[in-house]
Coordinates of C-alpha atoms and ligand atoms in Angstrom, one line a residue:
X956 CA -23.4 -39.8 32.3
X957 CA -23.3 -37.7 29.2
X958 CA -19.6 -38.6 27.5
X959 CA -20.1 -35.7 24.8
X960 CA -18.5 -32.4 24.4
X961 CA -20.7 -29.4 23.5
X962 CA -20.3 -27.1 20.9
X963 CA -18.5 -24.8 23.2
X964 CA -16.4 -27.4 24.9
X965 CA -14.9 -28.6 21.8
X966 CA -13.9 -25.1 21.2
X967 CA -12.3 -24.8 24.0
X968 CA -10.3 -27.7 24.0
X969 CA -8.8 -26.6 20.8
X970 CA -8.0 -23.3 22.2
X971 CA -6.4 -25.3 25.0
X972 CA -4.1 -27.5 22.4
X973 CA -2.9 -25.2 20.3
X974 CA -1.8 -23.0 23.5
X975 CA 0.2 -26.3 24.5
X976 CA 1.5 -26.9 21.2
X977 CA 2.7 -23.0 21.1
X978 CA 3.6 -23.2 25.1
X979 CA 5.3 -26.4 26.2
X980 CA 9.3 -26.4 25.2
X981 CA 10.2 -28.5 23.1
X982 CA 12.5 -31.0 25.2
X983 CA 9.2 -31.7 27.5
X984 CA 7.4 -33.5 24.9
X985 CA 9.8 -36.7 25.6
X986 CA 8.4 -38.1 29.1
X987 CA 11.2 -37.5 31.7
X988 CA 11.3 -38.6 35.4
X989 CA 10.7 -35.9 37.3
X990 CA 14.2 -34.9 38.7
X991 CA 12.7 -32.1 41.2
X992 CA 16.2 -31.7 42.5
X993 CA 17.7 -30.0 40.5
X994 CA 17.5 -26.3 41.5
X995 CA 17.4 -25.6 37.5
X996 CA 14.9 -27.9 37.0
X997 CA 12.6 -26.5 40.0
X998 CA 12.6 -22.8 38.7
X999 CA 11.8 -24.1 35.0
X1000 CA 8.7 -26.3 36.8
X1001 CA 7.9 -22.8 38.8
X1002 CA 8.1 -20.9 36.1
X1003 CA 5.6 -23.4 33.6
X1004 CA 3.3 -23.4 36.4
X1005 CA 3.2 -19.4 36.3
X1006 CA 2.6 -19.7 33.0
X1007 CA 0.0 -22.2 33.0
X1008 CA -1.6 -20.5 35.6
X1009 CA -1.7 -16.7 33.7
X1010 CA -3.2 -18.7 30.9
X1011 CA -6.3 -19.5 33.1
X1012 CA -5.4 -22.8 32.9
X1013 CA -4.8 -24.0 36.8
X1014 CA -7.1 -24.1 39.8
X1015 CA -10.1 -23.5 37.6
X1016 CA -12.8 -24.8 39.7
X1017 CA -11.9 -22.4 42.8
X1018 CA -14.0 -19.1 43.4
X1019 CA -12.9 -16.0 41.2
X1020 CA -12.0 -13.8 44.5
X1021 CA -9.2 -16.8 45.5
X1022 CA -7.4 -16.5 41.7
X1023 CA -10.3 -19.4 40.1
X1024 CA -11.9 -18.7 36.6
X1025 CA -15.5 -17.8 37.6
X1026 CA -15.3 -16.0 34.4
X1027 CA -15.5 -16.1 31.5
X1028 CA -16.2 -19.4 31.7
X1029 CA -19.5 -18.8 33.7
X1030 CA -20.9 -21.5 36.5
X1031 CA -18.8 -24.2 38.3
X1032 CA -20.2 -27.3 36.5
X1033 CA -19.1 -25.5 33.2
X1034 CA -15.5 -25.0 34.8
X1035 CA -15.2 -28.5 36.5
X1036 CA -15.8 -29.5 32.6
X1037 CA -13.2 -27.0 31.4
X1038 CA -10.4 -28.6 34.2
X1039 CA -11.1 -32.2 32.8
X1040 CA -10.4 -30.8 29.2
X1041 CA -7.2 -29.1 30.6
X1042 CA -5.8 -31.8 32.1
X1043 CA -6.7 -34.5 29.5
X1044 CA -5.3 -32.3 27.0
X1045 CA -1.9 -31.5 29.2
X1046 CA -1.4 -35.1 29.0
X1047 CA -1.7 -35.5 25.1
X1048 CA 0.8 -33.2 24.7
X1049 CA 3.2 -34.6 27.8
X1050 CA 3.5 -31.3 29.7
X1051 CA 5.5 -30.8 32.4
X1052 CA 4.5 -31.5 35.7
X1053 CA 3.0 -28.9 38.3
X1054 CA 5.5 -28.6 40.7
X1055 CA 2.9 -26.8 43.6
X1056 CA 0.6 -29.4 43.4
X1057 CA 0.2 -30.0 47.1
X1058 CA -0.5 -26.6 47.0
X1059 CA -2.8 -26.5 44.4
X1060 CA -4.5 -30.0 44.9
X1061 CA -4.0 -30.0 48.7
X1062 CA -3.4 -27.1 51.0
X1063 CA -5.1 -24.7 48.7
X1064 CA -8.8 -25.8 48.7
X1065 CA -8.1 -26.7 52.4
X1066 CA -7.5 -23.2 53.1
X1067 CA -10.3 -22.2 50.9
X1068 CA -12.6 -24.7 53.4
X1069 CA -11.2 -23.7 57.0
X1070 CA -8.7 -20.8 56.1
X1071 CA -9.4 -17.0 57.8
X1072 CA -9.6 -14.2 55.0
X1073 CA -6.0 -13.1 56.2
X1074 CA -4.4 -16.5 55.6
X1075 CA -6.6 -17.2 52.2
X1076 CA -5.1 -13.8 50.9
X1077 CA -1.7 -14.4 51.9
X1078 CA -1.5 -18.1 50.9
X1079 CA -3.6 -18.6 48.2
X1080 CA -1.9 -16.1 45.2
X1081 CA 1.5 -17.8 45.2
X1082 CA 0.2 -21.9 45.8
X1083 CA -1.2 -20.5 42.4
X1084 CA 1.5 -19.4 40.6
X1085 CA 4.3 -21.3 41.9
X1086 CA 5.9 -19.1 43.9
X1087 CA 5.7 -20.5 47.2
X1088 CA 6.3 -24.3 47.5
X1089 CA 4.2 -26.5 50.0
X1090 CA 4.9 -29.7 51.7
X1091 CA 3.0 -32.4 54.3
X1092 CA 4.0 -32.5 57.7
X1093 CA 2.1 -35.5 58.3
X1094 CA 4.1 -39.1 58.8
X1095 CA 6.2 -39.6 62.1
X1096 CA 8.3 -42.3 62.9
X1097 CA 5.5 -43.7 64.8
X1098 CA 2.4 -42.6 63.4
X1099 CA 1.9 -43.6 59.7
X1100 CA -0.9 -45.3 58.6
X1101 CA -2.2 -44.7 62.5
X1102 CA -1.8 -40.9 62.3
X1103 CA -3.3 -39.9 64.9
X1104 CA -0.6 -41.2 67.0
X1105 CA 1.0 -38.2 66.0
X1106 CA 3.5 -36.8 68.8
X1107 CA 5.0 -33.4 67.7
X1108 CA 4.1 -30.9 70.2
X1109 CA 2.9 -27.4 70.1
X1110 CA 2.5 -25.8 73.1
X1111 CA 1.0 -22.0 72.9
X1112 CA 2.8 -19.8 75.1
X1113 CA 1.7 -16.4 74.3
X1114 CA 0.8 -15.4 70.5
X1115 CA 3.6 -18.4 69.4
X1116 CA 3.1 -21.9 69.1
X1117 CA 6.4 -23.7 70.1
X1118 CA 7.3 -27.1 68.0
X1119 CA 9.2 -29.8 69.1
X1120 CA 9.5 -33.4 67.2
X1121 CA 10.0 -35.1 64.2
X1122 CA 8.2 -35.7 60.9
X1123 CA 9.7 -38.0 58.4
X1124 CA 8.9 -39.5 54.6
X1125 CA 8.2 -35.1 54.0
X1126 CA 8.0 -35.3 50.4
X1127 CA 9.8 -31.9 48.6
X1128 CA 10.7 -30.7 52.2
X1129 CA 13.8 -29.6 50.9
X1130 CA 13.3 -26.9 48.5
X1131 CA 9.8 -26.3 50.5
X1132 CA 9.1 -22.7 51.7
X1133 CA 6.0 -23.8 53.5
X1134 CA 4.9 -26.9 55.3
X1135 CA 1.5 -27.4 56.7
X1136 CA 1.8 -30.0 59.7
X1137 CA 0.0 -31.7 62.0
X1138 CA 1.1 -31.4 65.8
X1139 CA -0.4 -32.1 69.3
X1140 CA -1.6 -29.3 71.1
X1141 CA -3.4 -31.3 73.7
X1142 CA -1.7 -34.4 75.0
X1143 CA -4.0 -34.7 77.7
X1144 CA -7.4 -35.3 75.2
X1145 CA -8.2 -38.7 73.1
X1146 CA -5.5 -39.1 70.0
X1147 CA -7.9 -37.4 67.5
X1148 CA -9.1 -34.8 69.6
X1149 CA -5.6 -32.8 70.4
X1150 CA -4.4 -32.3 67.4
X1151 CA -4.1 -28.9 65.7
X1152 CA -3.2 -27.8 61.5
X1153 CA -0.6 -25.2 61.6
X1154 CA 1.3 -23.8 58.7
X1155 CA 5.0 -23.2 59.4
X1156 CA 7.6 -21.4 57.3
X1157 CA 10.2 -23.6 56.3
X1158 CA 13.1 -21.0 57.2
X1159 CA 12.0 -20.4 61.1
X1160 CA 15.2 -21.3 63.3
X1161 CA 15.4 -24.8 64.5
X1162 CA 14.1 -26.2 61.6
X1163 CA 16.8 -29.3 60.5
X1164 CA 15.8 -31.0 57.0
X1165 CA 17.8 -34.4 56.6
X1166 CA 17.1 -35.8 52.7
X1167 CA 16.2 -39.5 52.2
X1168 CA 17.3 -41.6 49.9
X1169 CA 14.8 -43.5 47.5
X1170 CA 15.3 -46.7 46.3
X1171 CA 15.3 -44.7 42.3
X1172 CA 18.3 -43.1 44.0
X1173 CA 16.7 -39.6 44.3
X1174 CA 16.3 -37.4 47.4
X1175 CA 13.0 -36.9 47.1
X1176 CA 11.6 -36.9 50.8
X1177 CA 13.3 -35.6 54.2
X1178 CA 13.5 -36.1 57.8
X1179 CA 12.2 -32.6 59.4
X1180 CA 12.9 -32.1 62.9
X1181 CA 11.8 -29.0 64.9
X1182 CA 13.3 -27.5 68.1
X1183 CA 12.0 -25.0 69.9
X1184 CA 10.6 -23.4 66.3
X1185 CA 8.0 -20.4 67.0
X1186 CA 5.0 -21.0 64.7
X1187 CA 2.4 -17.7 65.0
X1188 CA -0.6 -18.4 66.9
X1189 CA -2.8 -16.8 63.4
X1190 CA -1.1 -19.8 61.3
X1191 CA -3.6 -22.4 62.8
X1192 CA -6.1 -23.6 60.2
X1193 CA -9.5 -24.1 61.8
X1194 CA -10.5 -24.2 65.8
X1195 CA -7.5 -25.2 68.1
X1196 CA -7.4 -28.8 68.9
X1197 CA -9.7 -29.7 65.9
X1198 CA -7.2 -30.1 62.9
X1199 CA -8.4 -33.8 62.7
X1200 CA -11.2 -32.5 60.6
X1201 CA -9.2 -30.4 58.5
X1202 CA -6.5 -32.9 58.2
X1203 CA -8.9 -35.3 56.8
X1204 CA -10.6 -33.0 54.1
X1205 CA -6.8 -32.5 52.4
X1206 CA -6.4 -36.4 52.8
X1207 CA -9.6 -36.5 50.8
X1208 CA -7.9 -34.2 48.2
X1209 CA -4.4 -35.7 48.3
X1210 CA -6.3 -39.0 47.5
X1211 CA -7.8 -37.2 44.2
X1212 CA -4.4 -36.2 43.5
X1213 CA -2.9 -39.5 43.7
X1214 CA -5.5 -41.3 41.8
X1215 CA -5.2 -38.6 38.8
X1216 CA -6.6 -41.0 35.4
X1217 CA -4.8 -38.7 33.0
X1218 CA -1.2 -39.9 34.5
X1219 CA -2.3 -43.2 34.3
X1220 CA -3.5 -42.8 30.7
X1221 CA -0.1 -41.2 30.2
X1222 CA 1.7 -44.1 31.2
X1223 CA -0.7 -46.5 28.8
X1224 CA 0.2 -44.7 25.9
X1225 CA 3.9 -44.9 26.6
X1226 CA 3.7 -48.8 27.2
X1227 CA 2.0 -49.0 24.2
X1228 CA 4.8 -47.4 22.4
X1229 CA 7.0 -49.5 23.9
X1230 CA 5.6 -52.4 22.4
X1231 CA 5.2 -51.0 19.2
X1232 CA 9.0 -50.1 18.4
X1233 CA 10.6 -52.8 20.6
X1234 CA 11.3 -56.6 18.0
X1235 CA 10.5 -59.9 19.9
X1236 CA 11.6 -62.2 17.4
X1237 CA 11.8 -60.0 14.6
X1238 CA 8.7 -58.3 14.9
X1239 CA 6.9 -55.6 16.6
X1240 CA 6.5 -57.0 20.5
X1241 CA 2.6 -55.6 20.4
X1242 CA 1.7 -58.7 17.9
X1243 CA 3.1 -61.2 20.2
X1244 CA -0.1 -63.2 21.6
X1245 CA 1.1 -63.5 25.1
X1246 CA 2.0 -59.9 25.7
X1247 CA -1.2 -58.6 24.0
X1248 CA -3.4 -60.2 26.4
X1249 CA -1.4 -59.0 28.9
X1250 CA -1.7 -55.3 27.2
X1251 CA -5.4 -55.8 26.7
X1252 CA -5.6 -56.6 30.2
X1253 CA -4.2 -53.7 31.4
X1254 CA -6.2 -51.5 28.7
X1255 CA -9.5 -53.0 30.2
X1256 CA -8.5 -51.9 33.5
X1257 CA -7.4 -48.0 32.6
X1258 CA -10.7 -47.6 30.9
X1259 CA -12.3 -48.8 33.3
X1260 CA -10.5 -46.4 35.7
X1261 CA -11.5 -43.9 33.0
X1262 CA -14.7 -43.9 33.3
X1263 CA -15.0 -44.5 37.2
X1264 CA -13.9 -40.9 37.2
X1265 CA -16.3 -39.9 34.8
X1266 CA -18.6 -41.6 36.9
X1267 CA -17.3 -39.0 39.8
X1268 CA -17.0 -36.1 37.5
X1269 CA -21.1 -36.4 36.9
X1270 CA -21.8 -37.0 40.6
X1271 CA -19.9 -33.6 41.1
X1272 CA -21.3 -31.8 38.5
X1273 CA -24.8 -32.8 39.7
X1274 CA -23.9 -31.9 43.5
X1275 CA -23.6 -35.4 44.6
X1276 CA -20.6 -36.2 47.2
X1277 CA -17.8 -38.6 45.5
X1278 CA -18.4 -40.4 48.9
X1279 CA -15.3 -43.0 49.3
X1280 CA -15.0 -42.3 45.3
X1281 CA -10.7 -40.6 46.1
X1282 CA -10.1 -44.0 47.9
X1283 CA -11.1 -45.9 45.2
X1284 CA -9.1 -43.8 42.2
X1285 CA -6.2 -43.7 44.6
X1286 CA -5.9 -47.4 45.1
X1287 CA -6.7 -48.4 41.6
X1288 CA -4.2 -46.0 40.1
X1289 CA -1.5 -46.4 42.0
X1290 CA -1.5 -50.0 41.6
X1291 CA -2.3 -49.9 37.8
X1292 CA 0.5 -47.3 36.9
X1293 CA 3.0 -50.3 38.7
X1294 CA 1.3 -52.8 36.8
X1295 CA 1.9 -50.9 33.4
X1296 CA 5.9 -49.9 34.5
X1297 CA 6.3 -53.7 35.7
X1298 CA 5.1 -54.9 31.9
X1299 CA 7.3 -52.2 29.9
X1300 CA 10.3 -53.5 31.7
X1301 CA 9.4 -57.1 31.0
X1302 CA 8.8 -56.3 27.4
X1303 CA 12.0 -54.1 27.2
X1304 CA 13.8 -57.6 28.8
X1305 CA 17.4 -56.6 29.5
X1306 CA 17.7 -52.9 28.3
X1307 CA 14.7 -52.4 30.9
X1308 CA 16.4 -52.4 33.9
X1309 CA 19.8 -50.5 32.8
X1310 CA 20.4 -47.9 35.1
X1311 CA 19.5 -44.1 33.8
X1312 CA 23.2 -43.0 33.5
X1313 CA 23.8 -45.6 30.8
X1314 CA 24.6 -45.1 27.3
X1315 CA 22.0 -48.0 26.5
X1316 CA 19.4 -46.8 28.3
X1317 CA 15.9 -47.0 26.4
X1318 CA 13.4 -44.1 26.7
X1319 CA 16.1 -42.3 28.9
X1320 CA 15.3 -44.7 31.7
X1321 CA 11.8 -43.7 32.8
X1322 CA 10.6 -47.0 33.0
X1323 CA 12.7 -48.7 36.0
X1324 CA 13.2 -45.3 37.7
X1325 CA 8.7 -45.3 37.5
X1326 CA 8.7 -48.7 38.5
X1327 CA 9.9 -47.9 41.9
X1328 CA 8.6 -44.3 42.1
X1329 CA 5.2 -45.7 41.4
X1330 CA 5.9 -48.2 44.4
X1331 CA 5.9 -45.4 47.0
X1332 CA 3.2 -43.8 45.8
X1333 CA 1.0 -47.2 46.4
X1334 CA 2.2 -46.5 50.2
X1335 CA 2.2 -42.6 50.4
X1336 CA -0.9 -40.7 50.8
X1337 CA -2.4 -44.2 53.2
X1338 CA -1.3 -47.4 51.4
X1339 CA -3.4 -49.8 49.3
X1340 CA -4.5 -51.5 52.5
X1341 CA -5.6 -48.3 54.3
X1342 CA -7.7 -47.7 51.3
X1343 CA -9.3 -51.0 50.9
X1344 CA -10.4 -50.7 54.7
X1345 CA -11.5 -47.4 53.8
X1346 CA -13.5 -49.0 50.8
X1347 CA -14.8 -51.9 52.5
X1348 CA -15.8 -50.4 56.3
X1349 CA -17.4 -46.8 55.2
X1350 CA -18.3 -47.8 51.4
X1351 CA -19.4 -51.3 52.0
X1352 CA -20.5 -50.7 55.2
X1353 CA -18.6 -54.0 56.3
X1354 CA -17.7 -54.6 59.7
X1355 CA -13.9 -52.9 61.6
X1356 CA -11.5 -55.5 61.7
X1357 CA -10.4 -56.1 64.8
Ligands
LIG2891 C1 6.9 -41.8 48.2 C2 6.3 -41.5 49.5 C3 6.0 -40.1 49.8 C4 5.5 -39.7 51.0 N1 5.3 -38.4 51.2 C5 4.8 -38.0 52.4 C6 4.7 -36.6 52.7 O1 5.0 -35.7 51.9 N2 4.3 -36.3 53.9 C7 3.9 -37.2 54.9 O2 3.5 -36.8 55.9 N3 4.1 -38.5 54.6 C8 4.5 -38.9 53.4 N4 4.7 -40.3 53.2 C9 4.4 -41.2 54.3 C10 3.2 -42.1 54.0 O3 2.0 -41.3 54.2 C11 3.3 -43.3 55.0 O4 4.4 -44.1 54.6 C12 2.1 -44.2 54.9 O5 0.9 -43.5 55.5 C13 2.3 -45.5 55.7 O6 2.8 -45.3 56.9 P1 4.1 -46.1 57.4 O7 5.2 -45.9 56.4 O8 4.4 -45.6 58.8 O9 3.7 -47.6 57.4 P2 2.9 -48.4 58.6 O10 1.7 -47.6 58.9 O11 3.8 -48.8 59.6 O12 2.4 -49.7 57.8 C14 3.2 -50.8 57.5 C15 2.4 -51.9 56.8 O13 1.3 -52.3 57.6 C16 0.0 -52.1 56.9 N5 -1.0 -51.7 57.8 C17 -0.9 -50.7 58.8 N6 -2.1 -50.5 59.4 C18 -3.0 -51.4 58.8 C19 -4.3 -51.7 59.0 N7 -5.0 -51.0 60.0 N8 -4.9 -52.6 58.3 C20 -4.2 -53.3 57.3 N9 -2.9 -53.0 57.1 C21 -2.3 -52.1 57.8 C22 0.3 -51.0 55.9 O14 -0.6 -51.1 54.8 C23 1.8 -51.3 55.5 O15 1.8 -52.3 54.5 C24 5.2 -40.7 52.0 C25 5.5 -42.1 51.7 C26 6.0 -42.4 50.5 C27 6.3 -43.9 50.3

């Protein structure tokens, strides 16, 4: 693993800072939850991702005819590089988020995989910049972690799927103009072998979204429930009755997602500002012995996270498959950004669980409202026990539980 920039990286990466120093507004550089809501605040998210995007900043990994950066940059290990740099560097400076990042990080380079030329250039242009807004029809009621227990129907009747069912936990589903969604179009085959990927407009008739209330008091996921709704026959990603596959390979990437390091580093550095500027006794919390070991354990553990996906980075940029590598950066992320919320709000004793809306609130209340978004995420996207069975069955090779 070579850890060095070249000459030309290093360039880059300034070029890349000073365009976030000149680019991000100015209220952004204080970490915020993210309130995607708010209709304001989803057009100001749309319209930092089309700018991020123009920039050559986004997707630059994917091939030059779907909106990637073959060029200037030259060959993909150069670009896989250039990403890293990007998003390390959108983290320094606290940039927004990317609101179409199940676009982007999910249905996008699923499409790119299975997708037909008509649906690549449909779909592809606005998951890039922002303008049309994905979700995950994946969860039911009865089929979470056992997904393929899946029972929303599609039956083809002429050049129209029709859908009936439910899907629930939809993250975004919402303010969503698209959903891709996994449905049973043969109820007669073995659970994994009837299922089809579709892509459904979010606005077809018979479509009911019903918000959710989180525990941090948002309505960020939705029931979605589909009557009769007429899904064209050309929206099915890959062979009929064979979404399984294709469902899997945007798991895969969802997992990637999830387990991002730079969020996780994001988080670290906030912690340790936390425990720089709040007094235990008089002086700084980060000089108290107890909670430094407790900091210095968690700072083993990011950069150790750190440099597992270093470790992945090099197997991609030497053409070696990750293998169960997004299970591992999904499960140790998820639970280490919990870890680092749980010890902010220790250090932070009373004023770390006052409720956003309060005039005492510390750091505008990010640290309880991420303490229990970080929670969900440790479930959503297969939970830390799906992963470790993952880890253990196909890494380890270790026998199936029963
Ligand atoms: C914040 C958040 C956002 C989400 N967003 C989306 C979304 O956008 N789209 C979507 O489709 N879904 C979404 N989900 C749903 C998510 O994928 C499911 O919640 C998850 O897969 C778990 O399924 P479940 O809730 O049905 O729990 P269950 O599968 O019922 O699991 C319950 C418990 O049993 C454990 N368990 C189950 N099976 C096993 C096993 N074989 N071995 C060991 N332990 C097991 C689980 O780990 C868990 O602790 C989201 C969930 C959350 C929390």
């Amino acid at each position: 693993m070579d850890l060095s920039l070249t000459k030309e990286e290093a360039a880059f990466q300034r070029e890349v800072r000073d365009w976030l120093r000149r680019n991000i507004p100015r209220r952004e550089r204080k970490a915020e939850p993210a309130e995607f809501g708010d209709p304001k605040r989803i057009i100001e998210l749309k319209n930092w991702q089309k700018k991020l995007y123009e920039a050559g900043y986004l997707a630059m990994g994917w091939p030059k005819q779907y909106g990637g950066r073959a060029e200037p940059y030259g060959d993909r290990r150069d670009l896989l590089m250039r990403q890293t740099i990007v998003n390390e560097e959108m983290v320094k400076a606290r940039a927004p988020s990317i609101i179409g990042m199940m676009g982007v990080q999910m249905v996008g380079p699923t499409l790119i995989e299975f997708g037909t030329e008509e649906q690549k250039k449909r779909f592809l242009p606005t998951i890039l910049d922002g303008g049309e807004i994905w979700c995950q029809g994946y969860s039911e009621p009865g089929a979470g972690s056992d997904l393929a227990s899946l029972k929303t129907r599609a039956e083809l009747v002429g050049d129209f799927f029709v859908v009936n069912g439910q899907k629930v936990w939809t993250s975004n589903a919402q303010f969503a103009d698209w959903m891709f969604c996994l449905v049973r179009t043969d109820p007669g085959a073995p659970k994994h072998k009837g299922i089809s990927y579709v892509l459904i407009d979010m606005q077809t008739p018979g479509i009911t979204v019903r918000p959710l209330v989180q525990m941090t008091g948002d309505k960020g996921f939705n029931e979605v429930f589909f009557e009769d709704v007429k899904v064209p026959r050309q929206n099915l990603v890959g062979e009929l009755n064979a979404g399984w596959r294709v469902a899997n390979t945007t798991l895969s990437h969802e997992r990637n997602m999830l387990g991002s390091t730079t969020r996780t580093q994001q988080m670290f550095q906030g912690l340790l500002h936390v425990a720089h500027t709040t007094k235990r006794n008089g002086k700084p919390a980060s000089t108290d012995p107890v909670l430094r070991q407790r900091l210095a354990e968690l700072a083993i553990r990011v950069e150790s996270m750190k440099y597992h996906s270093y470790r992945q980075l090099t197997d991609l940029l030497r053409g070696r498959s990750p293998g169960i590598g997004a299970s591992v950066n999904k499960l140790v992320s998820t639970e280490l950004n919990h870890a680092i919320c749980a010890l902010a709000i220790d250090i932070l004793g009373d004023y770390g669980v006052l409720d956003r809306k309060s005039r005492h609130v510390v750091d505008r209340g990010i640290w309880p409202y991420e303490f229990m978004f970080t929670l969900g995420l440790i479930i959503g996207g297969g939970t830390s026990q799906i992963q470790k069975n993952i880890i253990s069955e196909r890494g380890l090779g270790m026998p199936k539980g029963a």
